[in-house]
Coordinates of C-alpha atoms and ligand atoms in Angstrom, one line a residue:
M1 CA 76.3 82.3 92.1
S2 CA 76.7 85.1 89.4
L3 CA 74.6 88.2 89.8
E4 CA 72.2 89.3 87.0
P5 CA 74.0 92.2 85.1
E6 CA 71.5 94.8 86.5
T7 CA 72.0 93.7 90.0
R8 CA 75.7 93.6 89.7
A9 CA 75.8 97.0 88.3
Q10 CA 73.8 98.3 91.2
L11 CA 76.0 96.6 93.8
I12 CA 79.0 97.9 92.2
E13 CA 77.7 101.4 92.0
T14 CA 76.6 101.2 95.7
V15 CA 80.0 100.1 96.8
R16 CA 81.7 102.8 94.6
R17 CA 79.6 105.5 96.1
F18 CA 80.2 104.1 99.7
V19 CA 84.0 104.2 99.0
R20 CA 84.1 107.5 97.5
E21 CA 81.7 109.4 99.7
K22 CA 82.3 107.9 103.0
C23 CA 85.6 106.2 103.1
V24 CA 87.9 108.5 101.2
P25 CA 87.2 111.6 103.3
L26 CA 88.0 109.5 106.3
E27 CA 91.3 108.1 105.2
A28 CA 93.6 110.4 107.2
K29 CA 91.5 110.2 110.2
V30 CA 91.5 106.2 110.2
A31 CA 95.4 106.2 109.7
E32 CA 95.8 108.8 112.7
D33 CA 93.4 106.8 115.1
D34 CA 94.4 103.4 114.1
L35 CA 90.7 102.8 113.9
V36 CA 87.8 102.4 111.5
P37 CA 84.9 104.4 113.0
D38 CA 81.8 102.4 114.2
S39 CA 79.7 104.3 111.8
I40 CA 81.6 102.9 108.8
V41 CA 81.4 99.4 110.1
A42 CA 77.7 99.8 110.8
E43 CA 77.1 101.0 107.2
M44 CA 79.2 98.0 106.0
R45 CA 76.9 95.8 107.8
S46 CA 73.9 97.3 106.4
L47 CA 75.3 97.1 102.8
G48 CA 75.7 93.3 103.4
L49 CA 79.4 93.5 102.9
F50 CA 80.3 91.0 105.7
G51 CA 78.4 88.4 103.8
L52 CA 79.6 88.9 100.2
S53 CA 80.9 85.5 99.8
I54 CA 78.7 83.4 102.2
P55 CA 75.8 81.3 100.7
Q56 CA 72.4 82.8 100.7
A57 CA 71.2 80.0 102.7
Y58 CA 73.0 81.5 105.7
G59 CA 72.2 85.1 105.1
G60 CA 75.0 86.2 102.8
L61 CA 75.1 87.5 99.3
E62 CA 76.9 84.4 97.8
L63 CA 78.7 86.3 95.1
S64 CA 80.7 84.4 92.4
M65 CA 84.5 85.0 92.6
E66 CA 84.2 87.3 89.5
D67 CA 81.4 89.7 91.5
E68 CA 83.5 89.4 94.6
V69 CA 86.5 90.6 92.7
L70 CA 84.6 93.3 91.0
V71 CA 83.6 94.5 94.6
C72 CA 87.2 94.4 95.7
L73 CA 88.2 96.6 92.6
E74 CA 86.1 99.3 94.2
L75 CA 87.1 98.5 97.9
G76 CA 90.6 98.8 96.9
Q77 CA 90.2 102.4 95.8
T78 CA 90.6 103.6 99.4
S79 CA 92.8 102.7 102.3
P80 CA 93.0 99.0 102.6
A81 CA 92.0 99.3 106.4
F82 CA 88.2 99.7 105.5
R83 CA 88.4 96.3 103.6
S84 CA 90.2 94.8 106.7
V85 CA 87.1 95.2 108.5
I86 CA 85.1 92.9 106.5
G87 CA 88.0 90.9 104.8
T88 CA 88.6 88.0 107.2
N89 CA 84.8 87.4 107.2
V90 CA 84.5 87.5 103.5
G91 CA 87.6 85.4 103.0
I92 CA 90.3 83.6 105.1
G93 CA 88.4 83.6 108.4
S94 CA 85.0 82.2 107.0
Q95 CA 85.8 80.0 104.0
G96 CA 87.0 77.1 105.8
V97 CA 83.4 76.9 107.5
V98 CA 81.9 77.5 103.9
M99 CA 83.9 74.8 102.1
F100 CA 84.4 72.2 104.7
G101 CA 81.9 72.8 107.6
T102 CA 79.2 70.5 108.7
E103 CA 75.4 71.5 108.3
A104 CA 75.4 72.1 112.1
Q105 CA 78.9 74.2 112.0
K106 CA 77.5 76.3 109.1
Q107 CA 74.2 77.0 110.7
A108 CA 75.9 78.1 114.1
W109 CA 78.6 80.5 112.6
L110 CA 77.7 81.5 108.9
P111 CA 74.5 83.7 109.6
K112 CA 76.5 85.6 112.3
L113 CA 79.6 86.1 110.0
A114 CA 77.3 87.1 106.9
S115 CA 75.7 89.8 109.4
G116 CA 79.0 91.0 110.8
E117 CA 77.6 90.1 114.4
V118 CA 80.6 88.0 114.6
I119 CA 84.0 88.7 113.4
A120 CA 86.0 85.7 112.1
S121 CA 89.8 85.6 112.2
F122 CA 92.4 83.2 110.5
A123 CA 95.0 81.8 112.7
L124 CA 97.8 80.1 110.8
T125 CA 101.1 81.9 111.0
E126 CA 103.3 81.5 114.0
P127 CA 106.4 83.1 115.3
E128 CA 108.6 80.3 113.6
A129 CA 105.9 79.3 110.8
G130 CA 105.4 82.0 108.3
S131 CA 106.0 81.1 104.6
D132 CA 106.7 77.4 105.8
A133 CA 103.0 77.1 107.2
A134 CA 103.3 73.2 107.5
S135 CA 106.0 73.6 110.2
L136 CA 103.5 75.3 112.5
R137 CA 103.8 74.1 116.3
T138 CA 100.7 75.0 117.9
T139 CA 99.1 71.8 119.1
A140 CA 95.3 70.7 119.5
I141 CA 95.5 67.3 121.2
R142 CA 92.6 65.0 121.7
D143 CA 91.4 64.4 125.3
G144 CA 88.0 62.5 125.4
S145 CA 85.5 64.6 123.7
D146 CA 87.6 67.8 123.6
Y147 CA 90.7 69.1 122.0
V148 CA 93.3 71.0 124.1
V149 CA 95.2 73.7 122.4
N150 CA 98.5 75.1 123.1
G151 CA 100.7 77.5 121.1
T152 CA 101.1 80.9 119.7
K153 CA 99.9 82.4 116.7
R154 CA 101.2 85.8 115.2
F155 CA 100.2 88.6 113.1
I156 CA 96.6 87.5 113.3
T157 CA 94.4 90.0 111.4
N158 CA 91.3 91.1 113.5
A159 CA 92.2 89.0 116.4
N160 CA 91.3 91.7 119.0
R161 CA 87.7 92.0 117.5
A162 CA 87.3 88.4 116.7
G163 CA 84.4 86.2 117.9
M164 CA 85.7 83.0 116.3
F165 CA 89.0 81.8 115.1
T166 CA 89.5 79.3 112.2
L167 CA 92.6 77.7 113.9
L168 CA 95.2 75.6 112.2
A169 CA 97.1 73.3 114.8
R170 CA 99.0 70.0 115.0
S171 CA 96.5 67.3 116.1
D172 CA 99.2 64.6 115.6
P173 CA 102.5 65.9 116.9
S174 CA 104.1 62.4 115.6
K175 CA 103.7 63.9 112.0
P176 CA 105.8 67.1 111.7
G177 CA 104.6 68.2 108.2
A178 CA 101.4 69.0 106.6
S179 CA 99.5 65.7 107.3
G180 CA 99.7 66.2 111.1
I181 CA 97.6 69.4 110.9
S182 CA 93.9 69.9 111.5
A183 CA 91.7 72.9 111.4
F184 CA 89.2 74.1 113.8
I185 CA 86.5 76.6 114.9
V186 CA 87.5 78.0 118.0
P187 CA 85.1 80.7 119.8
A188 CA 87.2 83.5 120.8
R189 CA 85.7 83.5 124.6
T190 CA 87.1 80.0 125.0
P191 CA 89.1 80.1 128.4
G192 CA 92.8 79.8 127.8
I193 CA 92.9 82.3 125.0
S194 CA 94.7 85.7 125.4
I195 CA 95.1 88.3 122.7
G196 CA 98.2 90.4 122.5
K197 CA 98.4 94.2 121.9
P198 CA 97.9 95.3 118.3
E199 CA 101.3 95.6 116.5
K200 CA 102.6 98.9 115.4
K201 CA 102.8 98.6 111.6
M202 CA 104.6 100.4 108.6
G203 CA 101.2 101.0 107.0
Q204 CA 97.5 99.9 106.9
Q205 CA 96.7 101.8 110.3
G206 CA 93.2 100.9 111.2
A207 CA 93.6 97.2 110.2
Q208 CA 95.0 95.5 113.3
I209 CA 97.1 92.4 113.9
C210 CA 97.9 90.8 117.2
D211 CA 99.3 87.7 118.8
V212 CA 96.8 84.8 120.0
V213 CA 98.2 82.7 122.8
F214 CA 96.4 79.6 123.5
Q215 CA 97.1 77.9 126.9
D216 CA 95.4 74.9 127.6
A217 CA 92.3 76.0 125.7
R218 CA 89.7 73.4 125.6
M219 CA 87.0 73.1 122.9
P220 CA 84.6 70.2 122.1
A221 CA 85.7 67.9 119.2
H222 CA 82.7 68.7 117.2
L223 CA 84.4 72.0 116.3
R224 CA 87.0 70.3 114.3
L225 CA 86.7 71.4 110.5
G226 CA 87.1 68.5 108.2
A227 CA 88.8 65.5 109.0
E228 CA 91.9 65.0 111.2
G229 CA 95.1 65.8 109.1
D230 CA 93.2 67.7 106.4
G231 CA 93.7 71.2 107.9
F232 CA 96.8 72.2 105.8
K233 CA 94.8 71.5 102.5
L234 CA 91.9 73.4 103.9
A235 CA 94.3 76.4 104.7
M236 CA 95.7 76.3 101.2
K237 CA 92.3 76.1 99.6
V238 CA 91.2 79.0 101.7
L239 CA 94.4 81.0 100.5
D240 CA 93.9 80.1 96.9
R241 CA 90.7 82.1 97.1
G242 CA 92.0 84.9 99.4
R243 CA 95.0 85.5 97.0
L244 CA 92.6 86.4 94.2
H245 CA 90.6 88.8 96.7
I246 CA 94.0 90.5 97.6
A247 CA 95.1 90.8 93.9
A248 CA 91.8 92.7 93.2
M249 CA 92.6 95.0 96.1
C250 CA 95.9 95.7 94.6
V251 CA 94.4 96.5 91.3
G252 CA 92.0 98.9 93.1
A253 CA 94.7 100.6 94.8
A254 CA 96.6 101.0 91.4
E255 CA 93.7 102.4 89.8
R256 CA 93.1 105.1 92.7
L257 CA 96.8 106.0 92.6
L258 CA 96.8 106.3 88.8
R259 CA 93.7 108.7 88.9
E260 CA 95.4 110.8 91.6
C261 CA 98.5 110.8 89.4
V262 CA 96.6 111.9 86.2
S263 CA 94.8 114.7 88.0
Y264 CA 98.0 116.0 89.6
A265 CA 99.9 115.9 86.3
R266 CA 97.3 118.0 84.8
E267 CA 97.3 120.9 87.5
R268 CA 101.0 120.8 88.8
R269 CA 102.9 123.2 86.6
Q270 CA 106.6 123.3 86.0
F271 CA 108.7 125.1 83.4
G272 CA 105.6 127.0 82.5
R273 CA 103.3 124.1 81.6
P274 CA 101.4 121.1 83.5
I275 CA 103.9 118.4 84.1
G276 CA 101.8 116.0 82.1
D277 CA 102.9 117.6 79.1
F278 CA 106.4 116.0 79.9
Q279 CA 107.1 112.8 78.1
L280 CA 109.1 111.4 81.0
I281 CA 106.0 111.9 83.4
Q282 CA 103.8 110.4 80.4
A283 CA 105.9 107.3 80.4
M284 CA 105.4 106.7 84.2
L285 CA 101.5 107.1 83.6
A286 CA 101.6 104.9 80.6
D287 CA 103.7 102.2 82.4
S288 CA 101.0 102.3 85.5
R289 CA 98.2 102.1 83.3
T290 CA 99.6 99.2 81.3
E291 CA 100.4 97.3 84.4
S292 CA 97.2 97.9 86.2
Y293 CA 95.2 96.8 83.1
A294 CA 97.1 93.6 82.7
A295 CA 96.6 92.7 86.4
R296 CA 92.8 93.6 86.2
T297 CA 92.7 91.3 83.2
M298 CA 94.5 88.5 85.0
V299 CA 92.5 88.7 88.3
L300 CA 89.2 88.7 86.3
D301 CA 90.3 85.8 84.1
A302 CA 91.4 83.7 87.1
A303 CA 88.1 84.6 89.0
R304 CA 85.9 83.5 86.0
K305 CA 88.0 80.1 85.8
R306 CA 87.4 79.4 89.5
D307 CA 83.6 80.0 88.9
S308 CA 83.6 77.8 86.0
G309 CA 84.9 75.0 88.5
E310 CA 88.6 75.1 87.6
T311 CA 91.2 74.7 90.3
V312 CA 93.1 78.0 90.1
T313 CA 96.0 77.6 92.4
E314 CA 98.4 78.5 89.8
E315 CA 96.5 81.5 88.4
A316 CA 95.7 82.8 91.8
A317 CA 99.3 82.6 92.5
C318 CA 100.2 84.6 89.3
A319 CA 97.5 87.2 89.9
K320 CA 98.6 87.8 93.7
Y321 CA 102.4 88.0 92.6
F322 CA 101.9 90.3 89.7
A323 CA 99.1 92.4 91.1
S324 CA 101.0 93.0 94.3
E325 CA 104.4 93.8 92.9
M326 CA 102.5 95.9 90.3
A327 CA 100.9 97.9 93.1
G328 CA 104.3 98.6 94.6
R329 CA 105.6 99.8 91.3
V330 CA 102.6 102.2 90.6
A331 CA 102.9 103.6 94.2
D332 CA 106.4 104.3 93.7
R333 CA 105.9 106.0 90.5
A334 CA 103.1 108.0 92.2
V335 CA 105.5 109.3 94.8
Q336 CA 107.9 110.1 92.1
I337 CA 105.3 112.1 90.0
F338 CA 104.0 114.0 93.0
G339 CA 107.6 114.7 94.0
G340 CA 108.0 116.4 97.4
A341 CA 104.2 116.4 97.6
G342 CA 104.1 112.6 97.4
Y343 CA 106.8 112.3 100.2
V344 CA 104.8 114.5 102.7
A345 CA 101.6 113.3 104.3
D346 CA 99.1 115.8 102.9
H347 CA 98.1 114.2 99.7
G348 CA 98.2 110.5 101.2
I349 CA 100.3 109.4 98.5
E350 CA 103.0 108.3 100.9
R351 CA 100.3 106.5 103.0
F352 CA 99.4 104.4 100.0
Y353 CA 103.1 103.8 99.3
R354 CA 103.3 102.1 102.7
D355 CA 99.9 100.4 102.7
V356 CA 100.4 98.5 99.5
R357 CA 103.9 97.1 100.8
I358 CA 102.3 94.5 102.9
F359 CA 100.3 93.0 99.7
R360 CA 103.7 91.6 98.6
I361 CA 103.7 89.7 102.0
Y362 CA 100.5 88.6 103.4
E363 CA 98.4 85.7 102.2
G364 CA 101.9 84.4 100.8
T365 CA 104.9 86.4 99.8
S366 CA 105.9 87.0 96.2
Q367 CA 108.4 84.3 96.7
I368 CA 105.9 81.7 97.9
Q369 CA 103.7 82.8 94.8
Q370 CA 106.8 82.2 92.5
L371 CA 107.5 78.8 94.3
V372 CA 103.7 77.7 93.8
I373 CA 103.8 78.9 90.0
A374 CA 107.1 77.1 89.3
R375 CA 106.1 73.7 90.9
H376 CA 102.9 73.9 89.0
L377 CA 104.8 74.3 85.8
L378 CA 107.3 71.6 86.6
Q379 CA 104.6 69.2 87.3
S380 CA 102.1 69.9 84.6
V381 CA 103.9 71.1 81.4
E382 CA 104.5 68.1 79.0
Ligands
COS1 N1 95.1 73.2 97.3 C1 94.8 72.0 97.8 N2 95.9 71.2 98.4 C2 97.1 71.9 98.4 C3 97.4 73.1 98.0 C4 96.3 73.8 97.4 N3 96.3 75.1 97.0 N4 98.8 73.3 97.9 C5 99.1 72.2 98.7 N5 98.3 71.4 98.9 C6 98.4 70.0 99.4 C7 99.5 69.1 98.6 O1 98.9 68.5 97.5 C8 100.0 68.2 99.7 O2 99.1 67.2 99.8 P1 99.6 65.6 99.5 O3 100.6 65.4 100.7 O4 98.5 64.8 99.8 O5 100.1 65.5 98.2 C9 100.0 69.1 101.0 O6 99.0 69.9 100.7 C10 101.4 69.6 101.2 O7 101.6 70.4 100.2 P2 103.2 70.8 99.8 O8 104.0 69.6 99.9 O9 103.4 71.6 98.5 O10 103.6 71.9 101.2 P3 104.7 72.6 101.5 O11 105.1 72.4 102.9 O12 105.9 72.6 100.5 O13 104.4 74.0 101.3 C11 103.6 76.1 100.4 C12 103.6 74.7 100.2 C13 104.9 76.7 100.2 C14 102.9 76.5 99.0 C15 102.6 76.7 101.4 O14 103.4 76.3 102.8 C16 102.3 78.1 101.5 O15 101.4 78.5 100.7 N6 102.8 78.8 102.3 C17 102.6 80.4 102.5 C18 101.7 80.5 103.7 C19 100.9 81.7 103.7 O16 100.3 82.1 102.6 N7 100.9 82.3 104.7 C20 100.2 83.5 104.9 C21 99.4 83.4 106.2 S1 97.7 83.5 106.1 S2 97.5 85.5 106.1

């Protein structure tokens, strides 16, 4: 549902102020503590951020994709760890329930996800199944009125805070590919689930990822999401949407870095004048501006197409691919413009450089996006 222009402007302004006044001053502390403080999480709850994409009937804001993207353009302007707090409830953790849940499943889970009372987490990746998601080995075998789950999931965002998992598991081991996979809602307190220690990562400290191990975890069959064998398609549809959300985060990060670069180029003096006077610095600023503008336009276009009912698998892959690679280039130029000051921790530029690196990997690597785009071209162009 699209917001009225005035309501949209108010929401964007509120998120912008929250990011600039509350999150930006805490960036270094969040990275050091590897934790987003409870006060910020509480404020996100009161702003309704956990429920951005959840239908109003279940307590969410039910934003259109375009409005969600506009919010992400603001959330992207600070450490991605802040967005990660709400990211799985807004995107990959909840959207399987929104798109494929029965009325009873929606009633049971969506209000709690929208309020942030329960954190959702998306359990697809495994030690041996990353880009090749259809090769996943975790099994969910029907036993009477239950399913029994065994296997290990890896790099699962927010697993250590999760109240529920959207789990992708093989319900038919006789089918090794996509068609043997089903999706499930799994309450995190189900006996037989254990959570690994948060991984030590290159960046995005404050956003945590862990292993999730299922050992004879038994759950009632009514928690299956969609039909048996439809899990892979559910995961792909969830990721189509998630990729637009991540692309918008990349644009937000690039716009923040560009602002930092412009103000540094104005104040830093070398050879008797501000470095912004030098054409080689200007070229880097111009390249970053051009690329971030192109990515912003792409993300908004794809979001609008999705809102008008189009399937945007290809556009979402283009946007995620271009925006994440663009953010990497913009961060690299930012380190170059700041020079030594960009390499030391004080200005936070090196932290952004590390933080944006994962955007080219999670929710589908750049190479997977290329593959998705090329497959669509080869199937559709006449
Ligand atoms: N929407 C709906 N259905 C889709 C789809 C989409 N975006 N993409 C694929 N499908 C369907 C296909 O149509 C096919 O259905 P049929 O068998 O009925 O024709 C089925 O799903 C299998 O698709 P495909 O044959 O393309 O599967 P592949 O194993 O070749 O894998 C890729 C496709 C590589 C695109 C997929 O594995 C992928 O996206 N990998 C990356 C996973 C990822 O992003 N991981 C990040 C972890 S989550 S943070």
